[in-house]
Coordinates of C-alpha atoms (C1' of nucleotides) in Angstrom, one line a residue:
Chain A
M107 CA 140.0 93.8 76.8
I108 CA 142.4 91.1 77.9
R109 CA 139.6 88.6 78.5
D110 CA 138.5 88.8 74.9
T111 CA 142.0 88.4 73.7
L112 CA 142.5 85.3 75.9
A113 CA 139.1 83.8 74.9
A114 CA 139.9 84.3 71.2
A115 CA 143.3 82.6 71.7
V116 CA 141.6 79.7 73.4
E117 CA 139.0 79.3 70.7
S118 CA 141.6 79.3 68.1
A119 CA 143.7 76.8 70.0
A120 CA 140.7 74.6 70.6
A121 CA 139.8 74.6 66.9
G122 CA 143.4 73.7 66.1
I123 CA 143.2 70.5 68.1
G124 CA 139.9 69.4 66.7
L125 CA 137.5 70.7 69.3
D126 CA 134.4 72.8 68.6
P127 CA 134.5 75.6 71.1
A128 CA 131.1 76.9 70.0
A129 CA 129.4 73.6 70.8
V130 CA 130.1 73.7 74.5
T131 CA 129.6 76.4 77.1
W132 CA 132.8 77.3 78.8
T133 CA 134.0 80.3 80.7
M134 CA 137.1 82.5 81.0
E135 CA 137.1 83.7 84.6
R136 CA 139.3 85.1 87.3
P137 CA 140.3 82.2 89.6
A138 CA 139.4 82.5 93.3
R139 CA 143.0 81.9 94.3
R140 CA 145.9 84.0 93.0
E141 CA 148.2 81.0 92.8
H142 CA 146.0 79.8 90.0
G143 CA 147.1 82.7 87.8
D144 CA 145.3 85.7 86.5
W145 CA 142.7 84.1 84.3
S146 CA 141.4 80.5 84.1
C147 CA 139.5 78.6 81.5
N148 CA 137.4 75.5 82.0
I149 CA 137.0 74.5 78.3
A150 CA 138.9 71.2 78.7
M151 CA 136.5 70.0 81.3
A152 CA 133.5 71.3 79.5
S153 CA 134.5 69.6 76.2
A154 CA 135.6 66.3 77.8
K155 CA 132.3 64.5 77.4
A156 CA 131.7 65.5 73.7
A157 CA 135.3 64.8 72.8
G158 CA 135.4 61.5 74.6
R159 CA 138.8 62.4 76.1
A160 CA 140.1 63.1 79.6
P161 CA 140.0 66.8 80.6
R162 CA 143.6 67.0 81.5
D163 CA 144.6 65.3 78.3
I164 CA 142.7 68.0 76.3
A165 CA 144.2 70.7 78.5
G166 CA 147.6 69.4 77.7
D167 CA 147.1 69.8 74.0
L168 CA 145.6 73.3 74.5
V169 CA 148.5 74.5 76.6
A170 CA 150.9 73.2 73.9
A171 CA 149.0 75.1 71.2
L172 CA 148.7 78.2 73.3
E173 CA 152.4 78.2 74.1
Q174 CA 153.1 78.4 70.4
A175 CA 150.8 81.3 69.9
D176 CA 152.2 84.7 70.8
I177 CA 149.5 86.2 73.0
A178 CA 150.0 89.8 74.3
H179 CA 150.8 90.0 78.0
V180 CA 150.8 86.2 78.5
D181 CA 153.7 85.1 80.7
S182 CA 152.8 81.4 81.0
V183 CA 150.0 78.9 80.4
E184 CA 149.5 75.9 82.6
I185 CA 147.3 72.9 83.4
A186 CA 145.9 72.8 86.9
G187 CA 143.5 70.8 89.0
P188 CA 141.0 68.7 87.2
G189 CA 141.8 70.3 83.8
F190 CA 141.8 74.1 84.2
V191 CA 143.9 76.0 81.7
N192 CA 145.4 78.9 83.7
F193 CA 147.0 82.0 82.3
R194 CA 149.6 83.9 84.1
L195 CA 150.1 87.5 82.8
T196 CA 152.8 90.0 83.0
P197 CA 152.1 93.2 84.9
S198 CA 151.9 95.0 81.5
W199 CA 148.3 94.0 81.0
L200 CA 147.4 96.1 84.1
H201 CA 149.4 99.0 82.8
D202 CA 147.1 98.9 79.8
V203 CA 144.2 98.9 82.2
L204 CA 145.5 102.1 83.8
V205 CA 145.6 103.8 80.5
E206 CA 142.1 102.5 79.7
V207 CA 140.8 103.9 83.0
V208 CA 142.5 107.3 82.8
E209 CA 141.7 107.8 79.1
G210 CA 138.1 106.6 79.5
G211 CA 137.7 108.7 82.7
T212 CA 134.5 108.9 84.8
D213 CA 132.3 108.9 81.7
G214 CA 134.0 106.5 79.5
Y215 CA 135.6 103.7 81.6
A216 CA 133.5 100.6 82.5
R217 CA 130.5 101.1 80.3
P218 CA 129.5 97.5 79.3
D219 CA 126.5 97.5 77.0
V220 CA 124.2 95.2 78.9
G221 CA 121.0 96.8 78.0
A222 CA 121.4 97.5 74.3
G223 CA 119.0 100.4 74.5
T224 CA 116.2 98.5 76.3
K225 CA 113.6 100.9 77.5
V226 CA 113.1 100.2 81.2
N227 CA 110.7 101.8 83.6
I228 CA 111.8 101.6 87.3
E229 CA 109.0 102.3 89.7
F230 CA 110.1 102.7 93.3
V231 CA 109.1 104.3 96.6
S232 CA 105.5 104.9 95.5
A233 CA 104.5 105.7 99.0
N234 CA 100.9 106.7 99.7
P235 CA 100.6 110.5 99.8
N236 CA 99.2 110.5 103.3
G237 CA 102.3 110.7 105.5
P238 CA 106.1 111.1 105.7
L239 CA 108.5 108.6 104.2
H240 CA 110.0 106.1 106.7
A241 CA 113.2 104.2 107.0
G242 CA 111.8 101.3 104.9
H243 CA 111.0 103.7 102.1
G244 CA 114.6 104.9 102.4
R245 CA 115.9 101.5 101.5
G246 CA 113.7 101.2 98.6
A247 CA 114.6 104.7 97.4
A248 CA 118.4 104.0 97.7
Y249 CA 118.0 100.7 95.9
G250 CA 115.7 101.8 93.1
D251 CA 117.7 104.9 92.4
S252 CA 121.0 103.0 92.4
V253 CA 119.6 100.3 90.1
A254 CA 118.5 103.1 87.8
R255 CA 122.0 104.6 87.8
I256 CA 123.6 101.2 87.2
M257 CA 121.3 100.4 84.3
E258 CA 121.7 103.8 82.8
R259 CA 125.5 103.3 82.8
T260 CA 125.2 99.9 81.2
G261 CA 123.1 100.8 78.2
F262 CA 119.5 100.8 79.3
D263 CA 117.2 103.7 78.6
V264 CA 115.9 104.3 82.1
T265 CA 112.9 106.2 83.4
R266 CA 112.4 106.6 87.1
E267 CA 108.8 106.7 88.1
F268 CA 106.8 107.3 91.3
Y269 CA 103.2 106.1 91.5
L270 CA 100.8 108.0 93.6
N271 CA 97.9 106.0 95.2
D272 CA 95.9 109.2 95.5
R273 CA 92.6 107.5 95.5
G274 CA 90.6 105.1 97.6
V275 CA 90.0 104.2 101.1
Q276 CA 93.4 105.1 102.5
M277 CA 93.2 108.6 101.3
A278 CA 89.7 109.0 102.7
R279 CA 90.8 107.8 106.1
Y280 CA 93.7 110.1 106.0
A281 CA 91.5 113.1 105.3
E282 CA 89.1 112.1 108.0
S283 CA 92.0 111.8 110.4
L284 CA 93.3 115.2 109.5
L285 CA 89.9 116.8 109.9
A286 CA 89.3 115.1 113.3
R287 CA 92.6 116.3 114.6
K288 CA 91.9 119.8 113.3
R289 CA 88.7 119.8 115.3
G290 CA 90.4 118.4 118.4
E291 CA 88.6 115.1 118.1
P292 CA 90.2 111.6 118.3
V293 CA 91.0 110.1 115.0
P294 CA 88.3 107.7 113.7
K295 CA 88.7 104.0 113.9
D296 CA 91.1 102.7 111.2
G297 CA 92.4 106.3 111.0
Y298 CA 95.9 107.6 111.1
G299 CA 97.1 108.1 114.7
G300 CA 100.6 109.3 114.0
E301 CA 101.6 112.6 115.5
Y302 CA 102.4 114.0 112.2
V303 CA 98.7 114.0 111.5
A304 CA 98.2 116.4 114.4
D305 CA 101.1 118.6 113.3
W306 CA 99.8 118.8 109.8
A307 CA 96.2 119.4 111.0
A308 CA 97.5 122.3 113.0
E309 CA 99.1 123.8 109.9
M310 CA 96.0 123.4 107.9
P311 CA 94.1 126.7 107.3
D312 CA 90.7 127.0 108.8
D313 CA 89.0 127.7 105.5
V314 CA 90.3 124.4 104.2
A315 CA 88.7 122.5 107.1
D316 CA 85.5 124.5 106.7
A317 CA 85.3 123.7 103.0
G318 CA 84.7 120.0 103.6
I319 CA 86.4 116.6 103.4
D320 CA 87.3 116.9 99.7
A321 CA 89.2 120.1 100.3
V322 CA 90.9 118.5 103.3
R323 CA 91.9 115.5 101.3
S324 CA 93.3 117.7 98.6
W325 CA 95.3 119.9 101.1
G326 CA 96.5 116.8 102.9
Y327 CA 97.6 115.2 99.6
D328 CA 99.7 118.3 98.7
R329 CA 101.1 118.5 102.2
A330 CA 102.2 114.9 102.3
L331 CA 103.6 115.0 98.7
A332 CA 105.6 118.1 99.4
D333 CA 107.0 116.4 102.5
Q334 CA 108.0 113.3 100.5
R335 CA 109.5 115.3 97.7
E336 CA 111.6 117.4 100.1
V337 CA 113.0 114.3 101.8
L338 CA 113.7 112.6 98.5
A339 CA 115.6 115.6 97.3
A340 CA 117.6 115.6 100.4
F341 CA 118.3 112.0 99.7
H342 CA 119.5 112.8 96.2
V343 CA 116.7 110.8 94.5
H344 CA 114.7 112.3 91.7
F345 CA 111.9 111.0 89.6
D346 CA 111.3 111.5 85.9
V347 CA 107.6 110.8 86.1
W348 CA 105.0 111.0 88.8
S349 CA 101.9 109.0 87.9
S350 CA 98.5 109.4 89.6
E351 CA 96.0 106.7 90.2
Q352 CA 93.2 109.2 90.3
A353 CA 94.2 110.4 86.8
L354 CA 94.0 106.9 85.5
V355 CA 90.4 106.8 86.7
D356 CA 89.5 110.2 85.5
S357 CA 91.0 109.7 82.0
G358 CA 89.1 106.5 81.4
A359 CA 92.3 104.5 81.3
M360 CA 91.0 102.2 84.1
D361 CA 87.7 101.5 82.2
A362 CA 89.7 100.9 79.1
A363 CA 91.8 98.4 80.9
L364 CA 88.8 96.6 82.2
A365 CA 87.2 96.5 78.8
D366 CA 90.5 95.1 77.4
L367 CA 90.5 92.4 80.0
R368 CA 86.8 91.5 79.2
E369 CA 87.6 91.5 75.5
R370 CA 90.4 89.1 76.0
G371 CA 88.1 86.9 78.1
H372 CA 90.1 87.2 81.4
A373 CA 87.5 89.1 83.4
Y374 CA 84.0 87.9 84.5
D375 CA 81.2 88.9 86.8
A376 CA 80.2 86.8 89.8
D377 CA 78.8 87.3 93.3
G378 CA 78.0 90.9 92.5
A379 CA 81.7 91.7 91.8
T380 CA 83.9 91.6 88.8
W381 CA 86.9 89.3 88.8
L382 CA 90.2 88.7 87.1
R383 CA 90.7 85.1 86.1
S384 CA 94.2 85.2 87.5
T385 CA 94.2 81.4 88.2
E386 CA 94.6 81.0 84.5
F387 CA 98.1 82.6 84.9
G388 CA 99.3 80.7 88.0
D389 CA 97.7 82.7 90.8
D390 CA 96.2 80.9 93.8
K391 CA 92.7 82.3 93.3
D392 CA 90.8 84.7 91.1
R393 CA 91.0 88.3 92.3
P394 CA 88.3 91.0 92.4
L395 CA 88.7 94.0 90.0
L396 CA 85.4 95.7 91.0
K397 CA 84.1 95.3 94.5
S398 CA 80.5 94.4 95.1
D399 CA 79.7 98.0 95.7
G400 CA 81.0 98.8 92.2
D401 CA 84.2 100.6 93.3
P402 CA 87.4 99.3 91.8
T403 CA 89.8 97.4 94.1
Y404 CA 93.5 98.5 94.1
L405 CA 94.2 95.8 91.5
L406 CA 92.3 97.2 88.6
P407 CA 93.9 100.6 88.7
D408 CA 97.3 98.9 89.1
I409 CA 96.6 96.8 86.0
A410 CA 95.5 99.9 84.1
Y411 CA 98.7 101.7 85.3
H412 CA 101.0 98.9 84.0
R413 CA 99.0 98.8 80.8
D414 CA 99.7 102.5 80.5
K415 CA 103.4 102.0 81.1
F416 CA 103.6 99.4 78.3
A417 CA 101.6 101.8 76.1
R418 CA 104.3 104.4 76.7
G419 CA 106.8 102.0 75.0
F420 CA 108.7 100.4 77.8
D421 CA 110.2 97.0 77.1
L422 CA 110.7 96.2 80.7
L423 CA 108.9 97.2 83.9
I424 CA 110.6 97.0 87.2
D425 CA 108.6 97.6 90.3
V426 CA 110.5 97.8 93.6
W427 CA 108.2 96.7 96.3
G428 CA 108.4 96.3 100.1
A429 CA 108.3 92.8 101.7
D430 CA 104.8 93.4 102.9
H431 CA 103.6 93.5 99.2
H432 CA 105.3 90.4 97.9
G433 CA 102.1 88.3 98.1
Y434 CA 100.7 90.7 95.5
V435 CA 103.2 89.8 92.8
P436 CA 101.4 86.7 91.3
R437 CA 98.2 88.6 90.7
M438 CA 100.0 91.6 89.3
R439 CA 101.9 89.3 87.0
A440 CA 98.7 87.6 86.1
G441 CA 97.2 90.9 85.2
I442 CA 100.1 91.7 82.9
E443 CA 99.8 88.3 81.2
A444 CA 96.1 88.8 80.9
L445 CA 96.9 91.9 78.9
G446 CA 98.9 89.8 76.5
H447 CA 102.4 90.7 77.7
D448 CA 105.3 88.4 78.4
P449 CA 105.6 87.9 82.1
D450 CA 109.4 88.4 81.7
E451 CA 108.7 92.0 80.9
F452 CA 107.7 92.5 84.5
E453 CA 110.1 92.2 87.4
V454 CA 109.6 92.8 91.1
P455 CA 112.6 93.1 93.3
I456 CA 111.4 92.8 96.9
V457 CA 113.1 94.9 99.5
Q458 CA 113.2 93.2 102.8
I459 CA 112.5 95.1 106.0
V460 CA 114.9 97.5 107.8
R461 CA 115.3 97.7 111.5
L462 CA 117.1 100.5 113.2
E463 CA 119.0 99.8 116.4
R464 CA 120.9 101.7 119.0
E465 CA 122.8 99.9 121.7
G466 CA 121.4 96.7 120.3
K467 CA 117.8 97.7 120.8
E468 CA 115.3 98.6 118.2
V469 CA 114.7 102.4 118.1
R470 CA 111.9 104.6 116.9
L471 CA 113.5 107.7 115.6
S472 CA 110.4 109.7 115.3
K473 CA 108.6 111.4 118.1
R474 CA 106.2 112.8 115.7
A475 CA 105.0 109.8 113.8
G476 CA 104.5 107.4 116.7
D477 CA 105.1 104.1 115.2
I478 CA 107.2 105.0 112.2
I479 CA 110.8 105.8 111.8
E480 CA 111.0 108.8 109.5
L481 CA 113.6 108.9 106.7
R482 CA 114.0 112.6 107.4
D483 CA 115.2 111.9 110.9
L484 CA 117.6 109.2 109.7
I485 CA 119.1 111.7 107.2
D486 CA 119.3 114.4 109.7
E487 CA 121.2 112.1 112.1
V488 CA 123.7 110.4 109.8
G489 CA 123.6 112.4 106.5
A490 CA 122.3 111.3 103.1
D491 CA 125.6 109.8 102.0
V492 CA 126.0 107.6 105.0
A493 CA 122.4 106.5 104.9
R494 CA 122.5 105.6 101.2
L495 CA 125.8 103.6 101.4
T496 CA 124.6 101.9 104.5
Y497 CA 121.3 100.8 102.8
L498 CA 123.3 99.5 99.9
L499 CA 125.8 97.5 101.9
Q500 CA 123.9 94.3 101.6
S501 CA 121.5 92.5 99.3
V502 CA 117.9 93.7 99.5
D503 CA 116.9 90.0 99.7
S504 CA 118.0 89.9 103.3
Q505 CA 116.6 91.8 106.3
Q506 CA 118.7 94.7 107.4
A507 CA 119.5 95.9 110.9
I508 CA 121.2 99.3 110.9
D509 CA 123.2 100.0 114.0
L510 CA 123.0 103.8 114.5
D511 CA 125.9 103.8 116.9
L512 CA 128.1 102.1 114.3
V513 CA 126.9 104.2 111.4
T514 CA 127.6 107.5 113.2
S515 CA 130.9 106.4 114.6
R516 CA 134.1 107.7 113.1
S517 CA 136.0 104.4 113.5
N518 CA 137.4 101.5 111.6
D519 CA 134.3 99.5 112.0
N520 CA 132.4 102.0 110.0
P521 CA 132.6 101.0 106.3
V522 CA 131.3 104.4 105.1
F523 CA 134.2 106.3 106.7
Y524 CA 136.6 103.7 105.5
V525 CA 135.6 104.4 101.9
Q526 CA 135.4 108.1 102.3
Y527 CA 138.8 108.2 104.0
A528 CA 140.4 106.4 101.1
H529 CA 138.9 108.9 98.7
A530 CA 140.1 111.8 100.9
R531 CA 143.6 110.5 100.8
I532 CA 143.7 110.8 97.0
H533 CA 143.0 114.5 97.3
S534 CA 145.5 114.7 100.0
I535 CA 148.2 113.3 97.8
M536 CA 147.2 115.5 94.9
G537 CA 147.3 118.5 97.2
K538 CA 150.8 117.6 98.5
A539 CA 152.1 117.1 95.0
A540 CA 150.8 120.5 93.9
A541 CA 152.3 122.1 97.0
A542 CA 155.6 120.5 96.3
G543 CA 155.5 121.9 92.8
I544 CA 155.3 118.5 91.2
V545 CA 153.6 118.7 87.8
R546 CA 152.0 115.5 86.4
A547 CA 153.4 115.0 82.9
P548 CA 151.2 113.7 80.1
L549 CA 150.2 110.1 80.5
A550 CA 151.9 109.2 77.2
D551 CA 155.2 110.4 78.8
A552 CA 154.8 108.3 81.9
D553 CA 156.7 105.0 82.2
L554 CA 154.1 102.8 83.7
S555 CA 156.3 99.7 83.6
V556 CA 157.8 100.9 87.0
L557 CA 154.5 100.0 88.6
T558 CA 155.4 96.5 89.8
H559 CA 154.8 96.7 93.6
E560 CA 152.3 94.1 94.9
R561 CA 150.1 96.9 96.2
E562 CA 150.1 98.7 92.8
I563 CA 149.3 95.5 91.0
E564 CA 146.4 94.7 93.4
L565 CA 145.0 98.2 93.0
L566 CA 145.1 97.9 89.2
R567 CA 143.6 94.5 89.3
T568 CA 140.7 95.8 91.3
L569 CA 140.2 98.6 88.8
S570 CA 140.3 96.1 86.0
E571 CA 137.3 94.2 87.5
L572 CA 134.9 97.1 87.4
P573 CA 133.4 96.4 83.9
E574 CA 132.6 92.8 85.0
V575 CA 131.2 94.0 88.3
L576 CA 128.9 96.5 86.6
T577 CA 127.8 93.9 84.1
R578 CA 126.7 91.7 86.9
A579 CA 125.2 94.4 89.0
A580 CA 123.1 95.5 86.0
R581 CA 121.9 92.0 85.2
E582 CA 121.1 91.1 88.7
R583 CA 119.8 94.5 89.7
A584 CA 122.2 94.3 92.6
P585 CA 123.8 97.6 93.7
H586 CA 125.4 96.0 96.7
T587 CA 127.9 94.3 94.4
V588 CA 129.1 97.8 93.5
T589 CA 129.3 98.7 97.2
N590 CA 131.4 95.6 97.7
W591 CA 133.7 96.6 94.9
V592 CA 134.1 100.2 96.2
R593 CA 135.0 98.8 99.6
E594 CA 137.6 96.6 98.0
L595 CA 138.9 99.5 96.0
A596 CA 139.2 101.4 99.3
D597 CA 141.0 98.5 100.8
R598 CA 143.5 98.3 98.0
F599 CA 144.0 102.0 98.0
H600 CA 144.7 102.1 101.8
G601 CA 147.3 99.4 101.3
F602 CA 148.9 101.2 98.4
Y603 CA 148.9 104.4 100.3
H604 CA 150.6 102.8 103.3
D605 CA 153.4 101.0 101.4
C606 CA 153.9 103.1 98.3
Y607 CA 154.7 106.7 98.8
V608 CA 153.9 108.9 95.9
I609 CA 155.8 112.0 97.0
G610 CA 159.0 112.0 99.0
D611 CA 162.0 109.8 98.7
V612 CA 161.0 108.1 95.5
P613 CA 162.4 108.4 92.0
A614 CA 160.8 111.0 89.8
D615 CA 159.6 108.6 87.2
L616 CA 157.9 106.5 89.9
T617 CA 156.2 109.5 91.3
Q618 CA 154.9 110.3 87.9
A619 CA 153.6 106.7 87.3
R620 CA 152.0 106.6 90.8
L621 CA 150.3 110.0 90.3
W622 CA 148.6 108.5 87.3
L623 CA 147.7 105.4 89.3
V624 CA 146.2 107.6 92.0
D625 CA 144.2 109.4 89.3
A626 CA 143.0 106.0 88.0
A627 CA 141.8 105.2 91.5
R628 CA 140.0 108.5 91.7
V629 CA 138.2 107.6 88.5
G630 CA 137.2 104.3 90.1
F631 CA 135.8 105.9 93.2
A632 CA 134.0 108.5 91.2
I633 CA 132.2 105.9 89.1
G634 CA 131.4 103.5 91.9
L635 CA 130.2 106.1 94.4
D636 CA 128.2 107.9 91.8
L637 CA 126.4 104.7 91.0
L638 CA 125.5 104.4 94.7
G639 CA 124.4 108.0 94.8
V640 CA 127.1 108.8 97.4
S641 CA 129.3 111.8 97.2
A642 CA 132.8 111.5 98.7
P643 CA 134.6 114.2 100.6
E644 CA 137.9 115.6 99.4
S645 CA 139.0 116.0 102.9
M646 CA 137.9 114.7 106.3
Chain B
rG112 C1' 97.4 75.2 105.7
rC113 C1' 99.5 77.6 101.2
rC114 C1' 103.1 81.1 99.0
rC115 C1' 107.7 84.4 99.1
rU116 C1' 112.6 85.8 101.2
rC117 C1' 116.4 84.4 104.5
rG118 C1' 119.6 80.6 107.5
rU119 C1' 127.7 80.9 105.7
rA120 C1' 133.4 82.7 111.5
rG121 C1' 131.6 85.2 118.3
rC122 C1' 128.8 89.7 115.5
rU123 C1' 127.3 92.2 110.7
rC124 C1' 127.4 90.3 105.9
rA125 C1' 129.7 88.8 100.9
rG126 C1' 130.2 84.6 97.7
rU127 C1' 126.1 80.7 95.0
rC128 C1' 124.1 81.3 86.3
rG129 C1' 128.0 73.8 89.8
rG130 C1' 134.3 73.9 89.9
rA131 C1' 140.5 73.7 92.4
rU132 C1' 142.4 74.8 99.9
rA133 C1' 134.8 79.0 101.6
rG134 C1' 135.9 85.4 101.9
rA135 C1' 135.7 90.6 104.1
rG136 C1' 134.9 93.9 108.0
rC137 C1' 134.1 94.2 113.1
rG138 C1' 135.1 91.9 117.9
rA139 C1' 139.5 88.9 120.4
rC140 C1' 144.9 88.5 120.6
rC141 C1' 150.0 90.2 118.7
rG142 C1' 152.6 94.0 116.0
rC143 C1' 153.5 99.0 113.0
rC144 C1' 153.6 106.5 113.2
rU145 C1' 161.7 110.7 112.5
rC146 C1' 158.2 110.1 105.9
rC147 C1' 151.6 111.9 101.4
rU148 C1' 145.8 112.2 107.7
rA149 C1' 147.1 105.7 112.6
rA150 C1' 139.5 107.7 110.6
rG151 C1' 145.4 103.7 108.3
rC152 C1' 148.6 99.0 107.6
rG153 C1' 150.4 93.8 108.8
rG154 C1' 149.8 89.1 111.5
rU155 C1' 147.3 85.1 114.7
rA156 C1' 143.0 82.6 116.2
rG157 C1' 138.0 81.4 114.7
rG158 C1' 133.6 77.3 109.7
rC159 C1' 130.0 69.8 109.5
rC160 C1' 128.3 77.0 104.4
rA161 C1' 120.8 75.1 109.5
rC162 C1' 119.7 69.6 108.9
rA163 C1' 118.6 65.1 105.7
rG164 C1' 118.2 63.0 101.0
rG165 C1' 118.8 63.5 95.5
rU166 C1' 121.1 65.0 90.6
rU167 C1' 126.6 65.3 89.0
rC168 C1' 133.2 63.6 87.4
rG169 C1' 132.4 67.6 91.2
rA170 C1' 127.2 70.8 95.4
rU171 C1' 127.8 76.1 100.2
rU172 C1' 125.7 76.8 95.0
rC173 C1' 120.7 73.1 91.5
rC174 C1' 116.1 69.8 93.1
rU175 C1' 113.0 67.6 97.2
rG176 C1' 111.9 67.4 102.3
rU177 C1' 112.6 68.9 107.6
rC178 C1' 113.7 72.7 111.2
rG179 C1' 114.3 77.9 112.4
rA180 C1' 113.6 83.6 111.4
rG181 C1' 110.7 87.3 108.9
rG182 C1' 106.7 88.6 105.6
rG183 C1' 102.1 87.7 102.9
rC184 C1' 97.4 85.1 102.0
rA185 C1' 90.2 88.6 97.6
rC186 C1' 86.3 94.1 98.4
rC187 C1' 93.5 98.0 103.0
rA188 C1' 97.5 99.4 99.4

RNA sequence: GCCCUCGUAGCUCAGUCGGAUAGAGCGACCGCCUCCUAAGCGGUAGGCCACAGGUUCGAUUCCUGUCGAGGGCACCA
């Protein structure tokens, strides 16, 4: 890559004038402003203190040395601002990018090895199996799955996992609520009042209800899980592993975890309960593992669960949690440290809440669920692609308001259609070319040097940024940076489409080169949209 | 009271591992279809990057505090 070429040239030049490039941290980056060239290096400023010289003075020597070196694609090197060394390149470097994109294709282009084979377990959604998924789960599902896709592409060995809290008080209340509804009675206090409970109770066979609360719970569990699986499938999210809390209890894994904690001296008995000494690991207070009635709290099975994940050989555990659970992070991390693991091996991205609005007012999409907005209804209304891209439009750190009027509108202010339309135009061009009997010659025969139009250059420049974007998206677990890139690619493509006709009154060699450029854009959209879990239509 | 996330253009949001004149889309206003879909393209206007200190050659970015929004604070998950 060009960046490496330039960095190597800088290192060599720096060494040549008596600096030690390895001793300072410096960067080779794309300047924010185009006037500052194509690539910019801050090594002169970074070395100033150690060298005891003025940054611009060092930069001057560097530029002189770099001008002597014959570096591929470099048009000029100059000093700018406080001491930046800026490189201006000839368009040829972007023609090389085009070849790289087309030859690499969807599978081969932009595969930076960030993970180096790290085994990572990404646990997300993990909704309780006692009701349908809601819009908040949708954001977590879109995020978790997209992070998984990005990490897979960047050299991580990824497992997608769903944890089932199929044990405990919540499940008991759910079963009681189902049974009460089945019998036409009001749901008990602290029960589940959503209309889906009544609907599902109506579906429940009489013999299940007659068989008692355990049978009802079991039936209700299956019913809820089937519902969630169905919606996730419609959302194009799949899981490799479904783990059960109850199974951890039944297998003795939970007891083993507690014994482990005791052995390590991080668990103790007091006030009739058993406690985790989480304060030892930075938590505010110690947390109960076993309640005073002897039943486990949710924390102990969770610790056992994470212990199990590590036992399965994962180097890194990522739990995607909703904002309402963030206070739980310190004790979970404490539990992991208590088991002897490095806290850096456990990460918890927090997904902030989602609000759905119509005409500026909060809406409740579901008539059935009462107080929840079902993911199913959202998908039914806008489609899985639109829902996913919309969720991934912004960072999960900030709260999100989804305007349903906007999202369903077929207008300029809808970013989903903007991107999809750009993609559709690619196929429109290819279709026109085929209809006109134009055959795309082999890439090796195309003269890419004719691609010099500002729009063509900008389009290629955006394509060239994808490896860096993916590196960052993977490190920061930030799918929205990919969304931003895809939007920019769409922006560049629309501009190109508008000003640069591929077919029509253009020379044959330009048509050929542009057809390859269009194909490169297609590869870019295919990679980007796939990472977001969004398919793109070939026509609209 | 303590902890977490957020506060950037009228609106919705990027950017922030410290860098050169802070970006996009929408909305507003002005333009562009004899030619691959105008679901598009171009232009103009619009900012004390919540506020106050600190660190630094340099802070929207890092640290501290204040204010505001949201969320969480053992035996619900």
